[in-house]
């Protein structure tokens, strides 16, 4: 059975974390692409975590949207998070 992935979002840092396991200090880090960091198992080299830096900027790259984080994206129209 596959291990389910978990997703966490750091609104202050605008970082999306995709985790197969909780991160731990012994993992090796590798930049996979612009603003994407992989954390690998030091024994098997399997990717266990991904960090997508500046996530909302990447998500809306090239679009003119006034969104400062995922909270704005999921906000109800007219709510204070949208202002």
PDB file of C-alpha atoms in Angstrom:
ATOM      1  CA  UNK A   1       0.000   0.000   0.000  1.00  0.00           C
ATOM      2  CA  UNK A   2       1.284   3.434  -0.942  1.00  0.00           C
ATOM      3  CA  UNK A   3       2.055   5.925   1.786  1.00  0.00           C
ATOM      4  CA  UNK A   4      -0.403   8.821   1.548  1.00  0.00           C
ATOM      5  CA  UNK A   5       1.088  12.237   0.920  1.00  0.00           C
ATOM      6  CA  UNK A   6       0.357  15.151   3.208  1.00  0.00           C
ATOM      7  CA  UNK A   7       0.277  18.771   2.128  1.00  0.00           C
ATOM      8  CA  UNK A   8       1.112  21.741   4.330  1.00  0.00           C
ATOM      9  CA  UNK A   9       1.288  25.392   3.413  1.00  0.00           C
ATOM     10  CA  UNK A  10       3.349  28.023   5.220  1.00  0.00           C
ATOM     11  CA  UNK A  11       1.496  31.252   4.496  1.00  0.00           C
ATOM     12  CA  UNK A  12       4.216  33.510   5.899  1.00  0.00           C
ATOM     13  CA  UNK A  13       6.967  31.947   3.812  1.00  0.00           C
ATOM     14  CA  UNK A  14       4.650  31.044   0.865  1.00  0.00           C
ATOM     15  CA  UNK A  15       6.025  27.497   0.874  1.00  0.00           C
ATOM     16  CA  UNK A  16       4.059  24.373  -0.064  1.00  0.00           C
ATOM     17  CA  UNK A  17       5.321  21.240   1.663  1.00  0.00           C
ATOM     18  CA  UNK A  18       4.504  17.846   0.165  1.00  0.00           C
ATOM     19  CA  UNK A  19       5.436  15.108   2.591  1.00  0.00           C
ATOM     20  CA  UNK A  20       5.626  11.355   2.426  1.00  0.00           C
ATOM     21  CA  UNK A  21       7.161  11.268   5.934  1.00  0.00           C
ATOM     22  CA  UNK A  22       7.779  13.981   8.512  1.00  0.00           C
ATOM     23  CA  UNK A  23      11.042  15.809   7.661  1.00  0.00           C
ATOM     24  CA  UNK A  24      14.103  14.883   9.740  1.00  0.00           C
ATOM     25  CA  UNK A  25      17.580  16.348  10.085  1.00  0.00           C
ATOM     26  CA  UNK A  26      19.488  13.499   8.410  1.00  0.00           C
ATOM     27  CA  UNK A  27      17.787  13.935   5.014  1.00  0.00           C
ATOM     28  CA  UNK A  28      19.856  15.158   2.080  1.00  0.00           C
ATOM     29  CA  UNK A  29      18.568  18.275   0.306  1.00  0.00           C
ATOM     30  CA  UNK A  30      18.733  18.786  -3.439  1.00  0.00           C
ATOM     31  CA  UNK A  31      17.391  21.587  -5.613  1.00  0.00           C
ATOM     32  CA  UNK A  32      15.341  19.919  -8.362  1.00  0.00           C
ATOM     33  CA  UNK A  33      14.402  23.082 -10.180  1.00  0.00           C
ATOM     34  CA  UNK A  34      13.831  26.762  -9.674  1.00  0.00           C
ATOM     35  CA  UNK A  35      12.296  27.094  -6.173  1.00  0.00           C
ATOM     36  CA  UNK A  36      11.784  23.345  -5.717  1.00  0.00           C
ATOM     37  CA  UNK A  37      13.792  21.527  -3.059  1.00  0.00           C
ATOM     38  CA  UNK A  38      13.703  17.765  -2.524  1.00  0.00           C
ATOM     39  CA  UNK A  39      14.615  16.095   0.739  1.00  0.00           C
ATOM     40  CA  UNK A  40      15.919  12.589   0.188  1.00  0.00           C
ATOM     41  CA  UNK A  41      16.291   9.551   2.388  1.00  0.00           C
ATOM     42  CA  UNK A  42      20.057   9.384   3.123  1.00  0.00           C
ATOM     43  CA  UNK A  43      20.124   5.584   2.788  1.00  0.00           C
ATOM     44  CA  UNK A  44      17.923   4.972  -0.283  1.00  0.00           C
ATOM     45  CA  UNK A  45      18.023   8.420  -1.977  1.00  0.00           C
ATOM     46  CA  UNK A  46      14.230   8.257  -2.360  1.00  0.00           C
ATOM     47  CA  UNK A  47      12.477  11.616  -2.307  1.00  0.00           C
ATOM     48  CA  UNK A  48      10.520  11.913   0.928  1.00  0.00           C
ATOM     49  CA  UNK A  49       9.575  15.611   0.931  1.00  0.00           C
ATOM     50  CA  UNK A  50       9.238  18.443  -1.555  1.00  0.00           C
ATOM     51  CA  UNK A  51       9.291  22.139  -0.777  1.00  0.00           C
ATOM     52  CA  UNK A  52       7.849  24.514  -3.382  1.00  0.00           C
ATOM     53  CA  UNK A  53       9.190  27.941  -2.493  1.00  0.00           C
ATOM     54  CA  UNK A  54       7.184  31.085  -3.416  1.00  0.00           C
ATOM     55  CA  UNK A  55       4.291  28.741  -4.207  1.00  0.00           C
ATOM     56  CA  UNK A  56       1.584  31.285  -5.077  1.00  0.00           C
ATOM     57  CA  UNK A  57       3.971  33.250  -7.275  1.00  0.00           C
ATOM     58  CA  UNK A  58       4.723  30.023  -9.140  1.00  0.00           C
ATOM     59  CA  UNK A  59       1.025  29.045  -9.286  1.00  0.00           C
ATOM     60  CA  UNK A  60      -0.014  32.328 -10.900  1.00  0.00           C
ATOM     61  CA  UNK A  61       3.139  32.997 -12.868  1.00  0.00           C
ATOM     62  CA  UNK A  62       2.401  35.308 -15.766  1.00  0.00           C
ATOM     63  CA  UNK A  63      -1.101  36.212 -14.514  1.00  0.00           C
ATOM     64  CA  UNK A  64      -2.187  39.533 -13.081  1.00  0.00           C
ATOM     65  CA  UNK A  65      -3.894  38.394  -9.870  1.00  0.00           C
ATOM     66  CA  UNK A  66      -3.979  40.179  -6.549  1.00  0.00           C
ATOM     67  CA  UNK A  67      -3.375  37.096  -4.386  1.00  0.00           C
ATOM     68  CA  UNK A  68      -0.845  37.154  -1.581  1.00  0.00           C
ATOM     69  CA  UNK A  69      -1.288  33.565  -0.387  1.00  0.00           C
ATOM     70  CA  UNK A  70      -3.542  30.508  -0.450  1.00  0.00           C
ATOM     71  CA  UNK A  71      -5.832  32.140   2.142  1.00  0.00           C
ATOM     72  CA  UNK A  72      -6.765  34.745  -0.503  1.00  0.00           C
ATOM     73  CA  UNK A  73      -7.334  32.036  -3.107  1.00  0.00           C
ATOM     74  CA  UNK A  74      -9.803  30.110  -0.916  1.00  0.00           C
ATOM     75  CA  UNK A  75     -11.465  33.175   0.643  1.00  0.00           C
ATOM     76  CA  UNK A  76     -15.181  33.732   0.211  1.00  0.00           C
ATOM     77  CA  UNK A  77     -15.882  36.651  -2.113  1.00  0.00           C
ATOM     78  CA  UNK A  78     -16.235  39.859  -0.098  1.00  0.00           C
ATOM     79  CA  UNK A  79     -14.481  38.485   2.997  1.00  0.00           C
ATOM     80  CA  UNK A  80     -11.713  40.421   4.747  1.00  0.00           C
ATOM     81  CA  UNK A  81      -9.076  37.948   3.489  1.00  0.00           C
ATOM     82  CA  UNK A  82      -9.924  39.072  -0.031  1.00  0.00           C
ATOM     83  CA  UNK A  83      -9.518  42.775   0.679  1.00  0.00           C
TER      84      UNK A  83
END
